[in-house]
PDB file of C-alpha atoms in Angstrom:
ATOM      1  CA  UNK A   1     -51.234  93.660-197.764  1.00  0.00           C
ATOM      2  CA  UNK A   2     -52.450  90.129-198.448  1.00  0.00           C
ATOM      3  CA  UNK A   3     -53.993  90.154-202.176  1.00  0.00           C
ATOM      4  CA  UNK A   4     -57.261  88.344-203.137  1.00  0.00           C
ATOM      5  CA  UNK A   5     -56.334  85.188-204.658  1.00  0.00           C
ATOM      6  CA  UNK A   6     -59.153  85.901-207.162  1.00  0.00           C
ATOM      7  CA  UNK A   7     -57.278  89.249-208.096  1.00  0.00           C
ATOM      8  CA  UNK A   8     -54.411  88.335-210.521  1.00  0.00           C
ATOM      9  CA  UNK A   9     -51.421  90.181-210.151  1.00  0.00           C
ATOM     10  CA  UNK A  10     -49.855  92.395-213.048  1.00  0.00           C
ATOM     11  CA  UNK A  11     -46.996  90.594-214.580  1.00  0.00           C
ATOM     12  CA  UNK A  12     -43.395  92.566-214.632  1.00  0.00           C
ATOM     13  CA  UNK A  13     -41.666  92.341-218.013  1.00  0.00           C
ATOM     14  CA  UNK A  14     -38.192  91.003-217.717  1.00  0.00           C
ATOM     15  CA  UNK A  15     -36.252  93.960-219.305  1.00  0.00           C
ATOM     16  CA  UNK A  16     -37.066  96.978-220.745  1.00  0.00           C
ATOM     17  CA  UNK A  17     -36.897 100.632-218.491  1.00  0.00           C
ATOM     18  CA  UNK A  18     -39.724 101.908-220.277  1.00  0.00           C
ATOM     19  CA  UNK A  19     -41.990  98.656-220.000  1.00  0.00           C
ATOM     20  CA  UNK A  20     -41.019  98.917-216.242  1.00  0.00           C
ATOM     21  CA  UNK A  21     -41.969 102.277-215.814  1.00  0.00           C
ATOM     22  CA  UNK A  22     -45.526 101.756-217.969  1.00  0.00           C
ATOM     23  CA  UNK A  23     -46.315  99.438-215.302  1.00  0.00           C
ATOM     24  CA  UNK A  24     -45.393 100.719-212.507  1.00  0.00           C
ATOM     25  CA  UNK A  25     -47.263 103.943-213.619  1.00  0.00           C
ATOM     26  CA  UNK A  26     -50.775 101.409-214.233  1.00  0.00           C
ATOM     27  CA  UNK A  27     -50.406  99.946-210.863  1.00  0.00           C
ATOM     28  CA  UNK A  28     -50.419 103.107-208.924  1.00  0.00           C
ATOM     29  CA  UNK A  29     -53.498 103.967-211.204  1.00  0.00           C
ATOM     30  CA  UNK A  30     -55.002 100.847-210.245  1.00  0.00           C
ATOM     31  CA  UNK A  31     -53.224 100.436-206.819  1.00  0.00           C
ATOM     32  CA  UNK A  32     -55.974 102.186-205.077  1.00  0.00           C
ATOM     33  CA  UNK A  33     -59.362 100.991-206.886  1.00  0.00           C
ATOM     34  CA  UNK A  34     -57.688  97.484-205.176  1.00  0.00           C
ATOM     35  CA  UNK A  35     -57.236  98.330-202.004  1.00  0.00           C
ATOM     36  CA  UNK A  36     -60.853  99.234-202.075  1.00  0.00           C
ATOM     37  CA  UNK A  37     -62.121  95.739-203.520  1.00  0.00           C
ATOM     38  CA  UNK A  38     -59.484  93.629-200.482  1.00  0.00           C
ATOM     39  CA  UNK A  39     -61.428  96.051-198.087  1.00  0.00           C
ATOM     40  CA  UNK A  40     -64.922  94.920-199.274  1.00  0.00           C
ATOM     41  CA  UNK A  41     -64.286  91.507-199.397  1.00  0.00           C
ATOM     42  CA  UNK A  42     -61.837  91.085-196.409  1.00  0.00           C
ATOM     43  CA  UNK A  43     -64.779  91.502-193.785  1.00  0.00           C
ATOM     44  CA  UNK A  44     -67.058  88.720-195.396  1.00  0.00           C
ATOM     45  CA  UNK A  45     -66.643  86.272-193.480  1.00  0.00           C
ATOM     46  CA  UNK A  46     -66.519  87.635-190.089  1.00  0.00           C
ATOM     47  CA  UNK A  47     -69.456  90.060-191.206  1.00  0.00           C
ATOM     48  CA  UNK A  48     -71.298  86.899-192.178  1.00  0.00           C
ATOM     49  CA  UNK A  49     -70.625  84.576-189.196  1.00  0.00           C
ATOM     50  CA  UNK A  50     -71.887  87.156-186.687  1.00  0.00           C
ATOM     51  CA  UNK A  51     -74.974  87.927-189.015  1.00  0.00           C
ATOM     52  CA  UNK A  52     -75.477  84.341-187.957  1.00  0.00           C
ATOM     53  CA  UNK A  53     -74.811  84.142-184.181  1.00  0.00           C
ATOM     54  CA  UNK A  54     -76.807  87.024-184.094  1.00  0.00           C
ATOM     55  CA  UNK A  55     -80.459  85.144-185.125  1.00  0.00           C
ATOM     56  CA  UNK A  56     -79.466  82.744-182.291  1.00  0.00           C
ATOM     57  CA  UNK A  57     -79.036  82.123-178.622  1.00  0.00           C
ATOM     58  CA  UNK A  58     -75.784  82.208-178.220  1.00  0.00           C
ATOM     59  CA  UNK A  59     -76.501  85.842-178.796  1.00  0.00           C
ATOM     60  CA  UNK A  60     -75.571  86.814-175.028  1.00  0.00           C
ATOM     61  CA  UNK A  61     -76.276  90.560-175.889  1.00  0.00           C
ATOM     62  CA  UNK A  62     -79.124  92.418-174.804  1.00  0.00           C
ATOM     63  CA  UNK A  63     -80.784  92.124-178.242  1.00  0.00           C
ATOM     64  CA  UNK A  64     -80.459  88.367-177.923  1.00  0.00           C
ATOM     65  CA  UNK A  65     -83.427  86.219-178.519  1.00  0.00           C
ATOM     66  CA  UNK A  66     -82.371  83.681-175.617  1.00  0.00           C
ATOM     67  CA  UNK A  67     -83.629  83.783-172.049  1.00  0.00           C
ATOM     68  CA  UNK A  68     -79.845  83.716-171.116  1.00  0.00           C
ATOM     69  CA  UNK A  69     -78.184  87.514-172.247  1.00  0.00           C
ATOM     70  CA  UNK A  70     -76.455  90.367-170.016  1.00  0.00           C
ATOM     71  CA  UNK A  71     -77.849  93.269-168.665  1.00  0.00           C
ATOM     72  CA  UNK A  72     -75.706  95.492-170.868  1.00  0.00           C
ATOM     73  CA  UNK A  73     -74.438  96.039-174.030  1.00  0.00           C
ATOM     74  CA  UNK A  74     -71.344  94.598-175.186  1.00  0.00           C
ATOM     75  CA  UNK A  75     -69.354  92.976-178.231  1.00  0.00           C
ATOM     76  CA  UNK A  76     -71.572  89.815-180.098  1.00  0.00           C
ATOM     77  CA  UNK A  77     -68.194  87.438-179.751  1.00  0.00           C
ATOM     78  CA  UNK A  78     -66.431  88.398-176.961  1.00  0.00           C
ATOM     79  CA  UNK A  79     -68.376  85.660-174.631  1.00  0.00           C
ATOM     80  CA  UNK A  80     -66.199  83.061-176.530  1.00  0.00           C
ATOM     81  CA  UNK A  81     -63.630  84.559-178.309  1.00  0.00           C
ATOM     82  CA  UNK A  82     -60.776  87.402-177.902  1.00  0.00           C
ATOM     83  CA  UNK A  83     -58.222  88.579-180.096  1.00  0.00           C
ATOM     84  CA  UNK A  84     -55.608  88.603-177.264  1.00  0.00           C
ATOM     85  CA  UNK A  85     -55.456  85.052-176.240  1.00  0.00           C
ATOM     86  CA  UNK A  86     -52.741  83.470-178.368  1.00  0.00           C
ATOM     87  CA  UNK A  87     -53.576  80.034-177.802  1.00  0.00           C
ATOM     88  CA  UNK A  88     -55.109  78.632-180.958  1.00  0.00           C
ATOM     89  CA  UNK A  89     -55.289  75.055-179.452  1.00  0.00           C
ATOM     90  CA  UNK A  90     -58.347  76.736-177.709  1.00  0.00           C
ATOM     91  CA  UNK A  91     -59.415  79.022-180.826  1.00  0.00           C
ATOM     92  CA  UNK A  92     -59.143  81.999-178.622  1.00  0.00           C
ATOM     93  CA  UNK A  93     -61.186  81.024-176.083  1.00  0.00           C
ATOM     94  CA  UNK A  94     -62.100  83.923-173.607  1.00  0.00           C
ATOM     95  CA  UNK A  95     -62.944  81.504-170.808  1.00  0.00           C
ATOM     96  CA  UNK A  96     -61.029  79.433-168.224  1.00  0.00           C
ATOM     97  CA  UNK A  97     -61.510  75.634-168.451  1.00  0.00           C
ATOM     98  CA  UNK A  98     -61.806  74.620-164.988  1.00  0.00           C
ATOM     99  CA  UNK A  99     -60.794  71.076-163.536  1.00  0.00           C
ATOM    100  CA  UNK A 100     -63.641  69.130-164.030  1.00  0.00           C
ATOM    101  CA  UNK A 101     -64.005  65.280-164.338  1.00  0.00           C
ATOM    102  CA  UNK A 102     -66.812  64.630-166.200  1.00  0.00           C
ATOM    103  CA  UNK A 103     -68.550  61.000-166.374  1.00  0.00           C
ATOM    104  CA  UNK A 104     -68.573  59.548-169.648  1.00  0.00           C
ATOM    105  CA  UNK A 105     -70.970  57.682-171.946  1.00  0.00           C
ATOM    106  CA  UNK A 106     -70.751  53.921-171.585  1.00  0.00           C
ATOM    107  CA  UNK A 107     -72.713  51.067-173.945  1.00  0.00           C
ATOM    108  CA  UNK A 108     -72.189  47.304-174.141  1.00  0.00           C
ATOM    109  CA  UNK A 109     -71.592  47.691-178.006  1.00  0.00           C
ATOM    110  CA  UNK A 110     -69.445  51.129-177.504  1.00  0.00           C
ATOM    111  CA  UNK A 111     -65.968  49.770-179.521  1.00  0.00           C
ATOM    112  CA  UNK A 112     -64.538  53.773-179.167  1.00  0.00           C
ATOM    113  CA  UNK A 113     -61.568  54.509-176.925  1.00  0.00           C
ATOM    114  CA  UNK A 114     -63.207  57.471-175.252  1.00  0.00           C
ATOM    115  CA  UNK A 115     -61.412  59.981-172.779  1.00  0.00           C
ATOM    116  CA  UNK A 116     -62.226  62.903-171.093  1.00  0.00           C
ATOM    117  CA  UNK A 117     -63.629  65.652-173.069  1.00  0.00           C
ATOM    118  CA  UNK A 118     -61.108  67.668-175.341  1.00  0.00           C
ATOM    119  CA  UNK A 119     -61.122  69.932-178.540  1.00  0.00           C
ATOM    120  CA  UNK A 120     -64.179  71.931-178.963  1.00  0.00           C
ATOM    121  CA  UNK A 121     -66.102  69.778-176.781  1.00  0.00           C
ATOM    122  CA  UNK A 122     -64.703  71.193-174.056  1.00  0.00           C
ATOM    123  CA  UNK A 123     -64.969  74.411-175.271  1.00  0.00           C
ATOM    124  CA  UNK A 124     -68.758  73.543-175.058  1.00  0.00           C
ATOM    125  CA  UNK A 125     -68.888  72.543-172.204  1.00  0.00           C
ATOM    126  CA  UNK A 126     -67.327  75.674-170.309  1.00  0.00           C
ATOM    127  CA  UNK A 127     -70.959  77.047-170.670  1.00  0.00           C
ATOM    128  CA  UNK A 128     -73.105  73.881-171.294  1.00  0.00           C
ATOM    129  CA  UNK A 129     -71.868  71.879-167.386  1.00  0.00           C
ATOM    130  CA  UNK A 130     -73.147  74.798-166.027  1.00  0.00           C
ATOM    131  CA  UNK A 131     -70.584  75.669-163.402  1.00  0.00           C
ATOM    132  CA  UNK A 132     -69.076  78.690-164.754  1.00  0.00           C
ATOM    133  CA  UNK A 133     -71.070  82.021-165.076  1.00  0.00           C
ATOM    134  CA  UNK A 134     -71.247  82.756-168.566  1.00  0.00           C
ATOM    135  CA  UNK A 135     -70.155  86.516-168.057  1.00  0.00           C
ATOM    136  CA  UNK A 136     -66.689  85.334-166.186  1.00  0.00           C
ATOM    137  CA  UNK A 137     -64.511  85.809-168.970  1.00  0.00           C
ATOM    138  CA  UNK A 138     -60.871  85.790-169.394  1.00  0.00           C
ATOM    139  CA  UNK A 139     -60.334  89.159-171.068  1.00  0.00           C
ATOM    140  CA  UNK A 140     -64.168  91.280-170.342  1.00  0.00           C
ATOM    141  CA  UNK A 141     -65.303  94.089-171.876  1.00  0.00           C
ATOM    142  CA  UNK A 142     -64.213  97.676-170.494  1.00  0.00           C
ATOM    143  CA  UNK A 143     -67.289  99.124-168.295  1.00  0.00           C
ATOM    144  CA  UNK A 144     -68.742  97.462-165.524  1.00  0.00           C
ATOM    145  CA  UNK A 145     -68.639  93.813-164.780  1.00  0.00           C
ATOM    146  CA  UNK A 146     -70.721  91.702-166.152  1.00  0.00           C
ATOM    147  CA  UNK A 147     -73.772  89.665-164.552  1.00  0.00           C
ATOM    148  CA  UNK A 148     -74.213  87.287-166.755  1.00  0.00           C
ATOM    149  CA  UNK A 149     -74.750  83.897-164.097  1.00  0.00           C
ATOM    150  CA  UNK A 150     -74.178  80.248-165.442  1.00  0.00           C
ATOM    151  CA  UNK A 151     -76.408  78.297-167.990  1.00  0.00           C
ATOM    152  CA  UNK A 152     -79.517  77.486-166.581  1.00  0.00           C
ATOM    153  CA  UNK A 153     -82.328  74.999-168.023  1.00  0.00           C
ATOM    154  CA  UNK A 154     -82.603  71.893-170.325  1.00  0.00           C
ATOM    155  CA  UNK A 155     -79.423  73.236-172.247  1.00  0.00           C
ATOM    156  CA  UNK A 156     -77.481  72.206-169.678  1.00  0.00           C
ATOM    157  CA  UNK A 157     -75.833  69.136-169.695  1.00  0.00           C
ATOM    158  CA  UNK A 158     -73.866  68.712-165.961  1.00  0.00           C
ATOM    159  CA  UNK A 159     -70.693  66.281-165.670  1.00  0.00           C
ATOM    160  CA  UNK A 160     -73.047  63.452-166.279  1.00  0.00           C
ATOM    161  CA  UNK A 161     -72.505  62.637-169.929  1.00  0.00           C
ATOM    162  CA  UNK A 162     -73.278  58.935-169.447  1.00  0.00           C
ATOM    163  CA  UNK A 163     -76.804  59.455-171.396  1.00  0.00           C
ATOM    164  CA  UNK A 164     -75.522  61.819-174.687  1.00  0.00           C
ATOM    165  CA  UNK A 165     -73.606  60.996-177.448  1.00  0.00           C
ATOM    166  CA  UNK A 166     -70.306  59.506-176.709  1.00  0.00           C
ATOM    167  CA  UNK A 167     -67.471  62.810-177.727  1.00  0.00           C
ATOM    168  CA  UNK A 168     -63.865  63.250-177.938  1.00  0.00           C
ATOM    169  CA  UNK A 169     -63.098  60.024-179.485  1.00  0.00           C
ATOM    170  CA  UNK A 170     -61.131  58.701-182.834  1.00  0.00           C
ATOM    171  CA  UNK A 171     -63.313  57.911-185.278  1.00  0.00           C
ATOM    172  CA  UNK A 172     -61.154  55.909-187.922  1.00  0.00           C
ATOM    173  CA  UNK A 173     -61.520  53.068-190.591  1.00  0.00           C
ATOM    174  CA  UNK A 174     -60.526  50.873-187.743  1.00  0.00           C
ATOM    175  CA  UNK A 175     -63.157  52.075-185.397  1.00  0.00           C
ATOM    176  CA  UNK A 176     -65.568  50.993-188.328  1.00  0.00           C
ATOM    177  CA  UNK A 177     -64.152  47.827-188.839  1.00  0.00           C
ATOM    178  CA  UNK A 178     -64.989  46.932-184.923  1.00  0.00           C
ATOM    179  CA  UNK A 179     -68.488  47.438-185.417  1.00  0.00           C
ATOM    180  CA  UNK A 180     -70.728  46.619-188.195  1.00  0.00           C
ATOM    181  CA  UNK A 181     -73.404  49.406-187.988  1.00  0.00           C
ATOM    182  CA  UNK A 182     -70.442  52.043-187.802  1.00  0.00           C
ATOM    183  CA  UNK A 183     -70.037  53.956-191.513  1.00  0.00           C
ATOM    184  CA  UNK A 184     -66.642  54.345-192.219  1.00  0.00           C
ATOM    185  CA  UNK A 185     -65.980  57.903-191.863  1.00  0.00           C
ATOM    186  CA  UNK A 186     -64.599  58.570-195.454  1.00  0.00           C
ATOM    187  CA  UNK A 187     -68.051  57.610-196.650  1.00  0.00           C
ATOM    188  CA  UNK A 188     -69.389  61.155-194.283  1.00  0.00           C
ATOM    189  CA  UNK A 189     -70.683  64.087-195.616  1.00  0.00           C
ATOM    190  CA  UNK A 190     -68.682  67.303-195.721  1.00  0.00           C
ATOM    191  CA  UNK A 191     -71.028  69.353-193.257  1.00  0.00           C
ATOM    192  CA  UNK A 192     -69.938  66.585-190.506  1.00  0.00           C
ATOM    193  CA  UNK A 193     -66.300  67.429-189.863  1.00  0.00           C
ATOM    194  CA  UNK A 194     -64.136  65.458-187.829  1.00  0.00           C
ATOM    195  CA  UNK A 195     -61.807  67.401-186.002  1.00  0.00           C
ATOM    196  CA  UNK A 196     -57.675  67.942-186.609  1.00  0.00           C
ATOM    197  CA  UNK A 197     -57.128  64.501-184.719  1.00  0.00           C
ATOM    198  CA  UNK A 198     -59.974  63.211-186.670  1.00  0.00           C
ATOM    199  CA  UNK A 199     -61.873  63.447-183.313  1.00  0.00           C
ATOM    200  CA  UNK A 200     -65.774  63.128-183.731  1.00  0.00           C
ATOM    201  CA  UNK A 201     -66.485  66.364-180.981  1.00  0.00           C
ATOM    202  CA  UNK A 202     -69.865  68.193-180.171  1.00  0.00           C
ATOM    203  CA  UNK A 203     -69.112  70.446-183.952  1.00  0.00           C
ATOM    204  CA  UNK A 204     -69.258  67.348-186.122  1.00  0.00           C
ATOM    205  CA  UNK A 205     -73.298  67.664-185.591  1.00  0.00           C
ATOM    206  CA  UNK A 206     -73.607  71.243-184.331  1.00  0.00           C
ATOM    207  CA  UNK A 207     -72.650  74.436-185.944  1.00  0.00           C
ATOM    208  CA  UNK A 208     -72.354  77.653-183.262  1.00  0.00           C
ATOM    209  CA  UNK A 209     -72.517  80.022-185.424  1.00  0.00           C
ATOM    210  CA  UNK A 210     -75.079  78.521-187.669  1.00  0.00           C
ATOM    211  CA  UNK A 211     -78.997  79.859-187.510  1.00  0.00           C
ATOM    212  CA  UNK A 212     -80.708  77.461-190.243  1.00  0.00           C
ATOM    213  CA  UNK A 213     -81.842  74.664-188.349  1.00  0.00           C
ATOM    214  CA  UNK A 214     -82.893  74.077-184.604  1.00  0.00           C
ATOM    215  CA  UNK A 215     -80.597  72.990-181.870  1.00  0.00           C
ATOM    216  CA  UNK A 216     -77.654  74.722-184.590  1.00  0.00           C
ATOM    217  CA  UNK A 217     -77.449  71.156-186.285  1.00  0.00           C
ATOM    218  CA  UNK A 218     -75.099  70.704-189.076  1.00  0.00           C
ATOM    219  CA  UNK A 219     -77.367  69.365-191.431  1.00  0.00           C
ATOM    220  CA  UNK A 220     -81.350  67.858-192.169  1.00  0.00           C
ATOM    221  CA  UNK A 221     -82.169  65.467-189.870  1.00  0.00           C
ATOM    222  CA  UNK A 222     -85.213  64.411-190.981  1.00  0.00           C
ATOM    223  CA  UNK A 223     -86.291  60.329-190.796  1.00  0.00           C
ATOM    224  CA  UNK A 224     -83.114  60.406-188.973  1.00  0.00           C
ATOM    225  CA  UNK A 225     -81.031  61.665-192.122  1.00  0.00           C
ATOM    226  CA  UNK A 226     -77.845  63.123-190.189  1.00  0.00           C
ATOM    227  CA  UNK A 227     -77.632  60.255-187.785  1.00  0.00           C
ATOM    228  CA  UNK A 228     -77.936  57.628-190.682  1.00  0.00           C
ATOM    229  CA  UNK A 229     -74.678  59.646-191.784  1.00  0.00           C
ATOM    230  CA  UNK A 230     -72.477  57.633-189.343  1.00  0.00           C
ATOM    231  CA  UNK A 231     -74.800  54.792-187.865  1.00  0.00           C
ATOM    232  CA  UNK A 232     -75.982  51.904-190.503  1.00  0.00           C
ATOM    233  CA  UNK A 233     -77.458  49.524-188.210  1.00  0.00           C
ATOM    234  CA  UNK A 234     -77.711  45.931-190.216  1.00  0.00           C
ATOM    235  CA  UNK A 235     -81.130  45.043-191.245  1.00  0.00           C
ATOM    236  CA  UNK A 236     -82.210  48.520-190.471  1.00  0.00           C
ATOM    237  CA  UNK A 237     -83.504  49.911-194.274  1.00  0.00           C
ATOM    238  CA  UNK A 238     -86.059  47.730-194.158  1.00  0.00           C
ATOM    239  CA  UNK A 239     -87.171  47.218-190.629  1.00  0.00           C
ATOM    240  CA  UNK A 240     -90.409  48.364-189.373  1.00  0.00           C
ATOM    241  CA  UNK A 241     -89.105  51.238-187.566  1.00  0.00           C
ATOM    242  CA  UNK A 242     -87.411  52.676-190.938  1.00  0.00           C
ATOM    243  CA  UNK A 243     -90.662  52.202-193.211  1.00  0.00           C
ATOM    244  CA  UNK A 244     -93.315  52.455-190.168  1.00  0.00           C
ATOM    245  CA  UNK A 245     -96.148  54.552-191.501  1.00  0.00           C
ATOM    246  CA  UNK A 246     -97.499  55.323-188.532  1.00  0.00           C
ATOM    247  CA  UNK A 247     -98.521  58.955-187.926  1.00  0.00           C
ATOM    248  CA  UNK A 248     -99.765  60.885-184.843  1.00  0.00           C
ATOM    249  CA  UNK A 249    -103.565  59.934-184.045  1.00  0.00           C
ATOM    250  CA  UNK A 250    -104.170  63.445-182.788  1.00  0.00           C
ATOM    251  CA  UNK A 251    -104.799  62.623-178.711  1.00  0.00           C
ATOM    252  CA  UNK A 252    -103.259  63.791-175.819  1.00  0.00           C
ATOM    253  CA  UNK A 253     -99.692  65.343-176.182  1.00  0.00           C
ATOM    254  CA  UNK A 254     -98.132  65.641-180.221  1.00  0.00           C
ATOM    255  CA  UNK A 255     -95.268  63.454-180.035  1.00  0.00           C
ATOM    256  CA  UNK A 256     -94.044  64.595-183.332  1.00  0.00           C
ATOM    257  CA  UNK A 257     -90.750  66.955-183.565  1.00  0.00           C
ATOM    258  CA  UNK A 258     -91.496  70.016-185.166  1.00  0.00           C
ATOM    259  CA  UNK A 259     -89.679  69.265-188.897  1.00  0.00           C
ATOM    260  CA  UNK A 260     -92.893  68.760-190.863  1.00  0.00           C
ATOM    261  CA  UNK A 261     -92.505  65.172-191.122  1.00  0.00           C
ATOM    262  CA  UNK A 262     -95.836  62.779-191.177  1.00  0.00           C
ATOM    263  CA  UNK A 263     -94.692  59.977-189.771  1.00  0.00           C
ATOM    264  CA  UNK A 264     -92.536  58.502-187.225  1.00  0.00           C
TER     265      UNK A 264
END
């Protein structure tokens, strides 16, 4: 039984047959009063982070609100995770990772080492390149197979990664000290974790399970506010495109992202 760490334990006297027997007699009164409490609270989490997925379209269900969900019904995590894979490296992923090369971002100012794409990145990407169907798991539901096909529309990204946000590289104090608009990442906000390695992967911006803000960002980005995080460009609070009043003059096509904000 693993005990609540908010829960304290009752203390054991030291001596005493009578003291001992008092409390062993109040823990079996109490005994099962806690097994109920580390029952209720055990399931939190998990109860929680599905409560999540579920508002979202990684919801591959039927009840999904995505375009993208099977045909029948079946468990709300099992298109990423499974108990029995005892890899944690690859948080029990229920997919295969195929062989894919995939071509990376490239910038005359990039200072990052990059590689190919590793971590949770890659995780990512066994739905997002689109070459593996989404219902070809590693361990599938009992019942028929599953016809869930491969990612289809603007969420997919291909092996052409030359145009997104570099991934899967070391973001360090010495990374920051190569390039002046870089924040050095002890200066970042909690909600934009680095990885184990301290790996900047697709989860430093986006949260899976998270159903709060569009595209399952990590945080507000508003005027720019979550890339600011990591990128202070010199010269940049003041510039005209940081202060720019400029607002939408209501012709043709609204340019504007839908957060609410007035002005570019």
């Amino acid at each position: 039984m693993r005990l609540h760490p908010a829960i304290p334990l009752i203390p054991k006297p030291s001596t005493g047959h009578r003291a001992r027997g008092g409390v062993h007699r109040a823990f079996a009164l109490v005994a099962p009063a806690l097994m109920l409490v580390l029952a209720l609270l055990g399931p939190l989490p998990a109860a929680h982070a599905q409560s999540d997925i579920a508002k979202t379209v990684h919801n591959l269900t039927p009840e999904g609100t995505g375009t993208m969900k099977e045909t029948r019904r079946t468990g709300l995590c099992v298109f990423c995770h499974t108990p029995h894979n005892g890899n944690p490296e690859r948080s029990m992923w229920n997919k295969d990772l195929p062989g894919i090369t995939y071509q990376l971002y490239t910038s005359s100012t990039l200072r990052a080492d990059l590689k190919q794409p590793t971590g949770s990145s890659r995780l990512c990407l066994s739905c997002h390149d689109g070459f593996v169907a989404m219902g070809n798991l590693r361990v599938p539901p009992p019942g028929d197979p599953l016809t869930l096909g491969a990612m289809t529309g603007p969420s997919v990204l291909g092996t052409d990664l030359s145009d997104d946000h570099p991934i899967s590289f070391v973001f360090d104090s010495a990374l920051a000290a190569k390039h002046a608009g870089i924040v050095d990442p002890g200066g970042l906000p909690k909600s934009l974790p680095l990885d184990r390695k301290n790996e900047l992967q697709c989860t430093t911006c986006h949260n899976p399970h998270e159903s709060n803000r569009a595209k399952f960002l990590r945080m507000d980005n508003t005027s720019s506010g979550m890339c600011l995080a990591c990128h202070r460009p010199p010269g940049w609070t003041l510039s005209v495109h940081a202060i720019s009043p400029a607002t939408w003059k209501g012709s043709g096509v609204n340019p504007w992202p839908a957060d609410g904000a007035p002005t570019v």
